[in-house]
GROMACS .gro file of C-alpha atoms in nm:
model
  129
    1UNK     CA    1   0.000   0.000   0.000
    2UNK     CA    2   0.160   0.356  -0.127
    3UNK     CA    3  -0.012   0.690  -0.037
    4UNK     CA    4   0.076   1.020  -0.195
    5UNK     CA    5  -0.009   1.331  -0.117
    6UNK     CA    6   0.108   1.645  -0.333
    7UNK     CA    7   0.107   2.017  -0.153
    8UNK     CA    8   0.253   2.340  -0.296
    9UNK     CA    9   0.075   2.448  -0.565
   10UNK     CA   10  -0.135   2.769  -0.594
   11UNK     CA   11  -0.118   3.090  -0.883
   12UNK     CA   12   0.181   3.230  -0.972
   13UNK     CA   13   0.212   3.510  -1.270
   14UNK     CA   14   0.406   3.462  -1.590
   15UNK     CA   15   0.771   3.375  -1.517
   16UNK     CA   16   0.689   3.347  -1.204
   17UNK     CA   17   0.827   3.018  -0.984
   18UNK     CA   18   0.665   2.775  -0.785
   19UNK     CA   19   0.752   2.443  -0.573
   20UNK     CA   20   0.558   2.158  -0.534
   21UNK     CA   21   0.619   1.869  -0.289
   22UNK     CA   22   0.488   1.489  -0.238
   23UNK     CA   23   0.553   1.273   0.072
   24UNK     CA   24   0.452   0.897   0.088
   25UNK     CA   25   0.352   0.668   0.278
   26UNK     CA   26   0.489   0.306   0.208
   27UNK     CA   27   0.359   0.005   0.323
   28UNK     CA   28   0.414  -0.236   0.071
   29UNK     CA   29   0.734  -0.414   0.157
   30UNK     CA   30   0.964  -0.208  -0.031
   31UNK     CA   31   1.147   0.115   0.043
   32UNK     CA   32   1.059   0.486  -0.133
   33UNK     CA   33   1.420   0.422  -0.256
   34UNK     CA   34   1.292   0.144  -0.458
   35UNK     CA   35   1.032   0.335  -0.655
   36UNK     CA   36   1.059   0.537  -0.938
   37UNK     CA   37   0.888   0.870  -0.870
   38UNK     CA   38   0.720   1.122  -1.138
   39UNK     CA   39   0.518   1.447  -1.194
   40UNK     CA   40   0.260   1.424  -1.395
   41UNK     CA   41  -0.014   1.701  -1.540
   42UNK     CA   42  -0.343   1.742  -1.654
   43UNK     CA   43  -0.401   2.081  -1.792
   44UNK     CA   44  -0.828   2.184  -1.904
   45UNK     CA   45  -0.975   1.980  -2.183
   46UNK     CA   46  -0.592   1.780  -2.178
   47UNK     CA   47  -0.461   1.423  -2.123
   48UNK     CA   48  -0.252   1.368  -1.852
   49UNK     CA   49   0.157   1.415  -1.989
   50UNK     CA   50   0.474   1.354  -1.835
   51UNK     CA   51   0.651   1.620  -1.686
   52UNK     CA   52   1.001   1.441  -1.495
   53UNK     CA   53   1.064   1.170  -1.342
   54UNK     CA   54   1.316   1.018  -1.103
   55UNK     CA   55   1.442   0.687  -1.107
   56UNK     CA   56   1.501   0.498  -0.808
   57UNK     CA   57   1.828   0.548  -0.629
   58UNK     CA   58   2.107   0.547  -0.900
   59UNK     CA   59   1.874   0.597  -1.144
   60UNK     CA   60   1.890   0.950  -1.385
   61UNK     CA   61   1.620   1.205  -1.338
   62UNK     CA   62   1.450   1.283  -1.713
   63UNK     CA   63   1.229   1.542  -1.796
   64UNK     CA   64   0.975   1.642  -2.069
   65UNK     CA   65   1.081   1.852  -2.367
   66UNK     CA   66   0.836   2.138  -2.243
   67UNK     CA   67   0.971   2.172  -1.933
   68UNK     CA   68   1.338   2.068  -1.949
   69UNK     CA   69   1.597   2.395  -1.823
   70UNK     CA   70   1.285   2.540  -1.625
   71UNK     CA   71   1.182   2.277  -1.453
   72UNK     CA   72   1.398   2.026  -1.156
   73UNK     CA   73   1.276   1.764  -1.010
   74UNK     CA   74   1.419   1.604  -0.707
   75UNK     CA   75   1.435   1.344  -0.458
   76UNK     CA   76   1.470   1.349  -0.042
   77UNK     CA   77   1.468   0.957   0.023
   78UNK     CA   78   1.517   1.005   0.383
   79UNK     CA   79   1.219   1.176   0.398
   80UNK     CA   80   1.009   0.956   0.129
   81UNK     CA   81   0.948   1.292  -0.079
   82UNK     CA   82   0.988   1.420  -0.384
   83UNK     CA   83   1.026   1.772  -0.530
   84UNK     CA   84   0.953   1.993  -0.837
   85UNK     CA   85   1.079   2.298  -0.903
   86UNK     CA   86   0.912   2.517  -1.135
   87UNK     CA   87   1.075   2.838  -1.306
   88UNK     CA   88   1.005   3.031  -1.593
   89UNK     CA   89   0.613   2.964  -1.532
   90UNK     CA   90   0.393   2.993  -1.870
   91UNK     CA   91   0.028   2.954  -1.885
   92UNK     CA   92   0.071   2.670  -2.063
   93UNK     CA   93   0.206   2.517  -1.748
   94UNK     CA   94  -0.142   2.560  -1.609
   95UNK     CA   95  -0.259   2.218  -1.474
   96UNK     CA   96  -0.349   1.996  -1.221
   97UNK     CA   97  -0.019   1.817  -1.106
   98UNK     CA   98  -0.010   1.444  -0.965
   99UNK     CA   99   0.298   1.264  -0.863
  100UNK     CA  100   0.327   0.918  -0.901
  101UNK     CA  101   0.519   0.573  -0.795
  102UNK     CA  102   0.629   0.297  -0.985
  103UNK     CA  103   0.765  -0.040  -0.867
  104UNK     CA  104   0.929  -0.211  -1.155
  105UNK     CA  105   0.910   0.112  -1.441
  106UNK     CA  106   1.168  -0.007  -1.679
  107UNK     CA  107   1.379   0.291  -1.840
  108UNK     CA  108   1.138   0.306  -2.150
  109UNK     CA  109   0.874   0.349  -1.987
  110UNK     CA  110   0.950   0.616  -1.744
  111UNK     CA  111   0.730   0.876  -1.936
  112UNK     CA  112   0.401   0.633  -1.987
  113UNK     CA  113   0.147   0.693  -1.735
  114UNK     CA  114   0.069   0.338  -1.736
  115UNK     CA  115   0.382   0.232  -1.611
  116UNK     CA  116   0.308   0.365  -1.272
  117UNK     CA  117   0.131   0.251  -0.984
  118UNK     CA  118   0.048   0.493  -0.719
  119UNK     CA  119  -0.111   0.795  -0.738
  120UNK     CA  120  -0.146   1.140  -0.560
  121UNK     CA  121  -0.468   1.273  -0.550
  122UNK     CA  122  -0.300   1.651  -0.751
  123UNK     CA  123  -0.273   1.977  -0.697
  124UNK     CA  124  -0.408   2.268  -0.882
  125UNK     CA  125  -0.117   2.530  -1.027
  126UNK     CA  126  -0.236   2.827  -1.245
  127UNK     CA  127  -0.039   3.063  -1.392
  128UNK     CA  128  -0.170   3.377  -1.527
  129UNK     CA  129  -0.070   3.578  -1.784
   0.00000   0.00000   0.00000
């Protein structure tokens, strides 16, 4: 059993920055170490895309074209949380933001939704223009 639970987002203006967090809870046997963890959005009248992702300890960290050099996305596994730092805010970057854990996400598959299987319940960031 994995819980997630996102905090952090809110409005920010045009180039404006903002952090978001997500903590678990793990009860499934394995350590937060063990999971590869990603940020995933939903933006109005959109599919849910991949924003970064983290592999699990040793792993890279990979990001999405739209977002790579604004965005960072990191990991605290002492504290079972993960981090995304967003710069450079756009609009466009207007969504509803969900992290995510994966047990056995093979590198392919780091940007498919499907590959993961825990899910926060998201956080609303708006950025106005």
């Amino acid at each position: 059993q994995v819980q997630l639970v996102e905090s952090g987002g809110g409005l920010a203006q045009a180039g404006g920055s903002l952090s978001l967090s997500c903590a678990g809870t793990f009860n499934s046997g394995r350590s937060f170490s063990a999971y590869t963890m990603a940020w995933f959005r939903q933006g109005p009248g959109k599919e849910r895309e991949f924003v970064a992702a983290v592999r699990r300890s040793g792993g890279g960290t990979y990001y999405a074209d739209s977002v790579k050099g604004r965005f960072a996305m990191s990991r605290e596994n002492a504290k079972n949380t993960i981090y995304l730092r967003m710069n450079s805010l756009d609009p466009e970057d207007t969504a509803v933001y969900y992290c995510a854990a994966g047990a056995g996400v093979i590198l392919s598959s780091v940007r498919n939704a499907a590959a993961y299987d825990w899910w926060g319940q998201g956080t609303q960031v708006t950025v106005s223009s």
